[in-house]
Amino acid sequence: MLQYDQNTKRAVIRNNTLQMTLNFADGILIEECSNLLTGDLQNPRRELFNLTFMGGQYSSRDFAVGEVLTCQDRVHQLLTVPLENEALGLSIRVHFLNDKKETISVIVQIRDRYIHGVPYELFLHSPFLAQLSMRGEGDRYYYPANAVESPDGTPLLKMMRESFYNNDVKLPLVCCDKGGKSGFAVQFPSKADLDDCGAIQNRNMQFSKIASAEELHTHQILCNPDNTYNDTFEFEITGLSGGWVEAFARFRQQWESGYDFSEYEKEDLKWFNEKFLHQFSFLYGTEAYDAENQKIDPEKLLKEGEAFGGFDTVTLWNQYPRLGVDKRSQWDFYNDFPGGMAAFKEAVDAFHAKGVQVFMPYIPWDAGAEESPETLGDHFAGLLEQTGADGYQLDTLGDIPDSFREKCDAVRPGLVMTTQHHPDKKHPIEKITTSWDEFWDTRPMPKVDIFRFLCPRHIAPVISRWYRKEDKDLLIQYSQFGAAPLVIWQDIFGRWMPFSAEQKAAIKGWKEVYLAHRLTYQCALPTPFYPVAPREVYCNLFPADSGSEQIYSLYNDGDLPFEGALCELFVPGSTAEVILGGGEASVKNGKLYAQLPPKEVVHISVKP
């Protein structure tokens, strides 16, 4: 619904979740923005924006309001408010777009006529967003760049890595009541690929970096308007009845809608989903190579893997850092290896006989002047054809050319490409079905990888190569808390960095649990940091697609054991069982109760 009264200068916009009442008698005043699912009024008398420009402070009241326009089609309703300040040379268009379902979008376009002949800095602040609330005292906030934090403010939900280029994983600002239910989700859409305030006109990128209450309350978004209304600020607000859980699910659905995941549905690639423990060996080391007989020794490597619960895949690395001494390429090293390519084929066959798949390494930066993408692709596919290996570990990469994939598909189906880093753009995300979750900081626990929950079909084993005893303990907990597989890498360029006997036993036990409940852990709709009552306890939720069980992955960050009510169940259940870690669990009146030891990951399976 959209109603505008020209006489009173008031407008009401309503859909299934929201009501926004606006007053244009003196600038733009948001008289209310209420969640209709609650039946009461929220966010009364909020200014939409104010500006800092040419040394002065201005609000919408400093602008003359032009003719308010309304229009609609079968999908949307639009209300546009023009604002003008002749003295400043600024014109603003504010659009309120109602999708008639659940979301109202607010779009602000700014035009600067350069009254002094040159552009000045213009900063925008939104009091409405800075003061956004549900019930007031006790409201819970999840900030776009720091949805959940440790007691010292460290972000616990690890976002995608970025540098000069941005990805599209931009979480909403979420505000909900202390019960974690009713509230609002505010999304800041941005199609900009660059993180450059001068090159882009969509200012929402700056809102996506807000990580604290202080940053929200004091934000000043730098705008660079010109004479074309190009500079924009936009947000989409939605009413919630399920708090953070609903907001994250909505964001994931919106994010997924822009992707084609058909590559992940190929049956010949799904063998990787059934693997848990991945091993990385240098062939110039001692783990997988018998120096006396100058041959790869699969039996020795797999025997050592039994203490971990058994390796499911191995990566046989045979060149870097030995490249660069002469003109030999990475491909030459396979032929120069004792026994040549036939020795690799013999080793791969031996691993396959034990049910273990083999990855070969690819070094993208070892490309000579005489090589081209075409010849590299031929070498790339040819190595797998000659050795019978099952795929590649793509060093330093987050993507490969389509031609490489096509050449491998011509060799045989089912060849898996795993990159060292998460793919972070549309094409590689659609084509690269697995990657390492590497280069993260263990401390503090519990930390989780957002991509593991945003794109759960993309399996990303956990690895960190240089960790010693204490951090290896946390690495295992990180794997457990986020329900992710592991890569075992102990020979780090000649430095031996082993796991302890206790750590190996912990990994072995975790592997048994993971594989027994694999389909639940690999569910389509997991939630990171599912809300729980005790402040010192954190939870990830994994509800099986079949409805057969829910697994609550819990970490008690306190120094003392916890006992009591944890949370409301995601869906009704009658039985609770601890399947990983210590403690006890039960279900009472639709809530999960547990006894949790300190500093330990505990998994509780709840079934109907």
Short mmCIF file of C-alpha atoms in Angstrom, two decimals, residues 148-457:
data_model
loop_
_atom_site.label_atom_id
_atom_site.label_comp_id
_atom_site.label_asym_id
_atom_site.label_seq_id
_atom_site.Cartn_x
_atom_site.Cartn_y
_atom_site.Cartn_z
CA VAL A 148 29.34 -11.51 16.18
CA GLU A 149 32.31 -10.51 18.28
CA SER A 150 34.40 -11.84 21.14
CA PRO A 151 34.36 -10.01 24.50
CA ASP A 152 37.29 -7.86 23.35
CA GLY A 153 35.54 -6.89 20.11
CA THR A 154 37.36 -9.24 17.74
CA PRO A 155 35.11 -10.38 14.84
CA LEU A 156 34.25 -14.07 15.11
CA LEU A 157 32.46 -14.45 11.78
CA LYS A 158 35.36 -14.36 9.34
CA MET A 159 34.43 -12.46 6.17
CA MET A 160 35.75 -13.10 2.67
CA ARG A 161 39.26 -11.84 1.93
CA GLU A 162 39.41 -8.58 -0.01
CA SER A 163 42.06 -6.22 -1.27
CA PHE A 164 41.49 -3.67 -4.01
CA TYR A 165 38.59 -5.67 -5.43
CA ASN A 166 35.35 -6.36 -3.59
CA ASN A 167 33.20 -9.47 -3.52
CA ASP A 168 29.43 -9.56 -3.10
CA VAL A 169 29.35 -11.07 0.38
CA LYS A 170 28.04 -8.00 2.21
CA LEU A 171 26.00 -8.89 5.28
CA PRO A 172 23.03 -6.78 6.41
CA LEU A 173 22.77 -4.66 9.52
CA VAL A 174 20.42 -6.57 11.82
CA CYS A 175 18.62 -5.13 14.82
CA CYS A 176 16.27 -7.28 16.88
CA ASP A 177 14.82 -7.39 20.38
CA LYS A 178 16.68 -9.04 23.25
CA GLY A 179 14.79 -12.26 22.56
CA GLY A 180 16.43 -12.37 19.14
CA LYS A 181 13.13 -12.50 17.25
CA SER A 182 11.33 -9.33 16.10
CA GLY A 183 13.47 -6.78 14.34
CA PHE A 184 14.82 -5.33 11.12
CA ALA A 185 17.37 -6.31 8.50
CA VAL A 186 18.98 -3.49 6.51
CA GLN A 187 20.82 -4.49 3.35
CA PHE A 188 23.14 -2.11 1.48
CA PRO A 189 23.10 -3.27 -2.16
CA SER A 190 26.28 -2.64 -4.08
CA LYS A 191 27.31 -3.83 -7.51
CA ALA A 192 30.63 -2.00 -7.38
CA ASP A 193 33.65 -4.20 -7.97
CA LEU A 194 36.27 -1.72 -6.77
CA ASP A 195 36.96 -0.48 -3.28
CA ASP A 196 37.72 3.04 -4.42
CA CYS A 197 35.75 6.07 -3.24
CA GLY A 198 36.77 8.02 -6.32
CA ALA A 199 35.91 5.42 -8.95
CA ILE A 200 32.49 4.31 -7.74
CA GLN A 201 29.25 6.19 -7.19
CA ASN A 202 27.46 3.66 -5.02
CA ARG A 203 28.31 4.59 -1.43
CA ASN A 204 26.87 1.46 0.13
CA MET A 205 30.29 -0.16 0.16
CA GLN A 206 31.19 2.09 3.08
CA PHE A 207 28.14 1.01 5.09
CA SER A 208 29.12 -2.63 4.59
CA LYS A 209 32.30 -1.92 6.59
CA ILE A 210 30.50 -0.80 9.76
CA ALA A 211 31.69 -3.10 12.54
CA SER A 212 30.55 -1.56 15.84
CA ALA A 213 27.92 0.52 17.57
CA GLU A 214 30.24 3.51 17.55
CA GLU A 215 30.78 3.26 13.79
CA LEU A 216 27.05 2.97 13.22
CA HIS A 217 26.24 5.94 15.46
CA THR A 218 28.94 8.24 14.08
CA HIS A 219 29.27 7.14 10.44
CA GLN A 220 30.16 9.80 7.87
CA ILE A 221 29.92 8.38 4.35
CA LEU A 222 32.11 10.21 1.86
CA CYS A 223 30.20 11.06 -1.33
CA ASN A 224 31.58 12.38 -4.61
CA PRO A 225 28.55 13.85 -6.40
CA ASP A 226 28.75 15.48 -9.81
CA ASN A 227 26.16 17.12 -12.06
CA THR A 228 24.43 13.88 -13.06
CA TYR A 229 22.72 12.40 -9.95
CA ASN A 230 25.22 9.54 -10.22
CA ASP A 231 26.19 9.49 -6.55
CA THR A 232 23.78 7.29 -4.64
CA PHE A 233 23.17 5.90 -1.19
CA GLU A 234 20.70 3.05 -0.86
CA PHE A 235 19.37 0.68 1.74
CA GLU A 236 16.66 -1.99 1.80
CA ILE A 237 14.83 -2.58 5.08
CA THR A 238 12.80 -5.67 5.95
CA GLY A 239 10.79 -6.57 9.02
CA LEU A 240 11.86 -9.77 10.82
CA SER A 241 10.07 -12.24 13.05
CA GLY A 242 13.06 -14.61 13.33
CA GLY A 243 15.91 -12.24 14.10
CA TRP A 244 19.45 -13.11 13.00
CA VAL A 245 18.48 -16.61 11.84
CA GLU A 246 15.89 -15.21 9.44
CA ALA A 247 18.12 -12.33 8.33
CA PHE A 248 21.03 -14.63 7.47
CA ALA A 249 18.72 -17.05 5.63
CA ARG A 250 17.24 -14.17 3.62
CA PHE A 251 20.69 -12.89 2.72
CA ARG A 252 21.88 -16.35 1.66
CA GLN A 253 18.78 -16.81 -0.53
CA GLN A 254 19.31 -13.40 -2.11
CA TRP A 255 23.01 -14.09 -2.67
CA GLU A 256 22.43 -17.55 -4.14
CA SER A 257 19.84 -16.22 -6.60
CA GLY A 258 22.60 -14.65 -8.71
CA TYR A 259 24.54 -17.90 -9.18
CA ASP A 260 24.35 -21.05 -11.27
CA PHE A 261 25.41 -23.98 -9.07
CA SER A 262 24.88 -26.71 -11.67
CA GLU A 263 28.59 -27.65 -11.49
CA TYR A 264 28.08 -28.67 -7.86
CA GLU A 265 25.22 -30.97 -8.86
CA LYS A 266 27.37 -33.11 -11.14
CA GLU A 267 27.31 -36.61 -9.70
CA ASP A 268 30.85 -37.34 -10.88
CA LEU A 269 32.23 -34.54 -8.66
CA LYS A 270 30.36 -35.44 -5.48
CA TRP A 271 32.92 -38.01 -4.39
CA PHE A 272 34.84 -35.16 -2.78
CA ASN A 273 31.93 -34.46 -0.42
CA GLU A 274 32.41 -37.92 1.07
CA LYS A 275 36.01 -37.21 2.05
CA PHE A 276 37.08 -35.76 5.38
CA LEU A 277 40.85 -36.01 5.83
CA HIS A 278 43.20 -34.63 3.19
CA GLN A 279 46.98 -35.04 3.29
CA PHE A 280 49.71 -32.89 1.75
CA SER A 281 53.18 -34.37 1.15
CA PHE A 282 56.39 -33.11 -0.42
CA LEU A 283 57.99 -35.90 -2.44
CA TYR A 284 61.46 -34.63 -1.55
CA GLY A 285 60.57 -35.26 2.12
CA THR A 286 60.28 -38.51 4.04
CA GLU A 287 56.52 -38.96 4.52
CA ALA A 288 55.66 -40.39 1.12
CA TYR A 289 59.03 -41.03 -0.50
CA ASP A 290 61.40 -43.95 -0.01
CA ALA A 291 64.78 -42.32 -0.68
CA GLU A 292 66.71 -45.58 -0.46
CA ASN A 293 64.67 -47.24 -3.19
CA GLN A 294 63.87 -43.93 -4.92
CA LYS A 295 60.13 -44.47 -5.19
CA ILE A 296 56.88 -43.17 -3.79
CA ASP A 297 55.74 -45.33 -0.87
CA PRO A 298 51.91 -45.16 -0.57
CA GLU A 299 51.81 -47.92 2.03
CA LYS A 300 54.11 -46.01 4.40
CA LEU A 301 52.15 -42.76 4.08
CA LEU A 302 48.77 -44.43 4.58
CA LYS A 303 50.08 -46.38 7.55
CA GLU A 304 51.09 -43.13 9.24
CA GLY A 305 47.63 -41.76 8.45
CA GLU A 306 45.87 -44.47 10.46
CA ALA A 307 46.52 -42.58 13.69
CA PHE A 308 44.47 -39.68 12.23
CA GLY A 309 41.65 -41.99 11.20
CA GLY A 310 42.97 -42.57 7.68
CA PHE A 311 43.77 -40.17 4.86
CA ASP A 312 41.01 -39.87 2.26
CA THR A 313 43.04 -37.93 -0.31
CA VAL A 314 46.72 -37.11 -0.74
CA THR A 315 48.46 -34.31 -2.63
CA LEU A 316 51.81 -35.38 -4.10
CA TRP A 317 53.94 -32.25 -4.46
CA ASN A 318 57.18 -32.68 -6.35
CA GLN A 319 58.58 -29.30 -7.52
CA TYR A 320 58.45 -25.90 -5.74
CA PRO A 321 60.56 -24.63 -4.04
CA ARG A 322 63.03 -26.54 -6.20
CA LEU A 323 61.98 -24.60 -9.31
CA GLY A 324 64.14 -21.81 -10.75
CA VAL A 325 67.61 -23.36 -10.47
CA ASP A 326 67.58 -23.99 -14.22
CA LYS A 327 65.15 -23.72 -17.12
CA ARG A 328 63.22 -26.84 -16.28
CA SER A 329 59.48 -26.25 -15.81
CA GLN A 330 57.10 -27.89 -13.37
CA TRP A 331 56.17 -30.35 -16.14
CA ASP A 332 59.80 -31.37 -16.66
CA PHE A 333 60.07 -32.38 -13.02
CA TYR A 334 57.55 -35.16 -13.50
CA ASN A 335 59.64 -36.71 -16.25
CA ASP A 336 62.87 -36.19 -14.27
CA PHE A 337 61.44 -37.88 -11.19
CA PRO A 338 62.95 -41.36 -10.61
CA GLY A 339 60.93 -43.68 -12.78
CA GLY A 340 59.37 -40.77 -14.70
CA MET A 341 55.65 -40.46 -15.30
CA ALA A 342 55.22 -44.21 -14.96
CA ALA A 343 56.29 -43.99 -11.32
CA PHE A 344 53.53 -41.51 -10.62
CA LYS A 345 51.00 -43.71 -12.38
CA GLU A 346 52.10 -46.69 -10.31
CA ALA A 347 51.76 -44.70 -7.08
CA VAL A 348 48.34 -43.33 -8.01
CA ASP A 349 47.12 -46.86 -8.77
CA ALA A 350 48.38 -48.01 -5.38
CA PHE A 351 46.53 -45.20 -3.59
CA HIS A 352 43.37 -45.96 -5.56
CA ALA A 353 43.62 -49.61 -4.51
CA LYS A 354 43.29 -48.39 -0.91
CA GLY A 355 40.32 -46.11 -1.73
CA VAL A 356 42.40 -42.92 -1.58
CA GLN A 357 42.19 -40.19 -4.25
CA VAL A 358 45.25 -38.26 -5.45
CA PHE A 359 45.72 -34.58 -6.23
CA MET A 360 48.59 -33.17 -8.27
CA PRO A 361 49.95 -29.64 -7.78
CA TYR A 362 49.72 -26.83 -10.32
CA ILE A 363 52.01 -23.79 -10.07
CA PRO A 364 50.46 -20.98 -12.15
CA TRP A 365 53.44 -18.64 -11.92
CA ASP A 366 55.83 -21.21 -13.40
CA ALA A 367 55.02 -20.36 -17.01
CA GLY A 368 57.91 -19.83 -19.39
CA ALA A 369 58.02 -17.31 -22.21
CA GLU A 370 57.51 -20.11 -24.70
CA GLU A 371 54.24 -21.22 -23.09
CA SER A 372 50.70 -19.98 -23.70
CA PRO A 373 47.34 -20.64 -22.01
CA GLU A 374 46.73 -23.22 -24.70
CA THR A 375 49.95 -25.19 -24.08
CA LEU A 376 49.60 -24.83 -20.29
CA GLY A 377 46.09 -26.25 -20.54
CA ASP A 378 47.41 -29.19 -22.57
CA HIS A 379 50.06 -29.92 -19.93
CA PHE A 380 47.44 -29.46 -17.21
CA ALA A 381 45.04 -32.03 -18.61
CA GLY A 382 47.79 -34.28 -19.93
CA LEU A 383 49.32 -34.83 -16.50
CA LEU A 384 46.03 -36.16 -15.12
CA GLU A 385 45.59 -38.36 -18.15
CA GLN A 386 49.06 -39.89 -17.82
CA THR A 387 49.03 -40.37 -14.04
CA GLY A 388 45.38 -41.24 -13.49
CA ALA A 389 45.23 -38.66 -10.67
CA ASP A 390 41.88 -37.31 -9.53
CA GLY A 391 42.37 -33.55 -9.69
CA TYR A 392 44.55 -30.57 -8.86
CA GLN A 393 45.57 -28.56 -5.85
CA LEU A 394 45.80 -25.10 -7.45
CA ASP A 395 48.57 -23.26 -5.67
CA THR A 396 47.89 -19.55 -4.93
CA LEU A 397 44.80 -19.58 -7.16
CA GLY A 398 41.12 -18.85 -6.73
CA ASP A 399 40.16 -19.75 -10.32
CA ILE A 400 41.32 -21.46 -13.53
CA PRO A 401 40.56 -20.72 -17.21
CA ASP A 402 37.53 -22.46 -18.68
CA SER A 403 39.78 -24.09 -21.25
CA PHE A 404 41.66 -25.93 -18.49
CA ARG A 405 38.42 -27.35 -17.13
CA GLU A 406 37.20 -28.29 -20.60
CA LYS A 407 40.46 -30.09 -21.43
CA CYS A 408 40.23 -32.04 -18.17
CA ASP A 409 36.60 -32.97 -18.82
CA ALA A 410 37.75 -34.41 -22.13
CA VAL A 411 40.20 -36.64 -20.25
CA ARG A 412 37.49 -38.09 -18.01
CA PRO A 413 34.67 -36.86 -15.77
CA GLY A 414 35.02 -36.45 -12.02
CA LEU A 415 38.27 -34.48 -11.86
CA VAL A 416 38.12 -32.06 -8.92
CA MET A 417 39.88 -28.70 -8.76
CA THR A 418 40.61 -27.30 -5.30
CA THR A 419 42.07 -23.82 -4.92
CA GLN A 420 44.32 -22.53 -2.18
CA HIS A 421 41.99 -19.60 -1.55
CA HIS A 422 38.22 -19.30 -1.63
CA PRO A 423 36.94 -18.18 -5.01
CA ASP A 424 35.45 -14.72 -4.54
CA LYS A 425 33.88 -13.81 -7.88
CA LYS A 426 30.85 -15.16 -9.73
CA HIS A 427 32.64 -17.24 -12.36
CA PRO A 428 35.09 -19.06 -10.05
CA ILE A 429 32.44 -19.61 -7.37
CA GLU A 430 30.29 -21.34 -9.97
CA LYS A 431 33.14 -23.43 -11.40
CA ILE A 432 35.45 -24.18 -8.43
CA THR A 433 33.58 -26.60 -6.17
CA THR A 434 36.11 -26.82 -3.33
CA SER A 435 38.92 -24.76 -1.83
CA TRP A 436 41.12 -24.61 1.24
CA ASP A 437 40.07 -22.55 4.23
CA GLU A 438 43.59 -21.29 4.91
CA PHE A 439 45.35 -18.29 6.48
CA TRP A 440 43.14 -17.48 9.43
CA ASP A 441 43.93 -16.57 13.01
CA THR A 442 43.00 -19.23 15.53
CA ARG A 443 42.62 -16.82 18.38
CA PRO A 444 40.15 -16.19 19.71
CA MET A 445 37.93 -19.22 19.48
CA PRO A 446 35.29 -19.70 18.36
CA LYS A 447 35.79 -18.30 14.86
CA VAL A 448 33.93 -19.48 11.76
CA ASP A 449 34.23 -18.95 8.01
CA ILE A 450 31.24 -17.13 6.51
CA PHE A 451 31.65 -18.87 3.14
CA ARG A 452 31.20 -22.25 4.80
CA PHE A 453 27.67 -21.15 5.84
CA LEU A 454 26.81 -18.92 2.91
CA CYS A 455 27.74 -21.56 0.29
CA PRO A 456 27.59 -24.91 2.16
CA ARG A 457 27.75 -26.87 -1.10
#
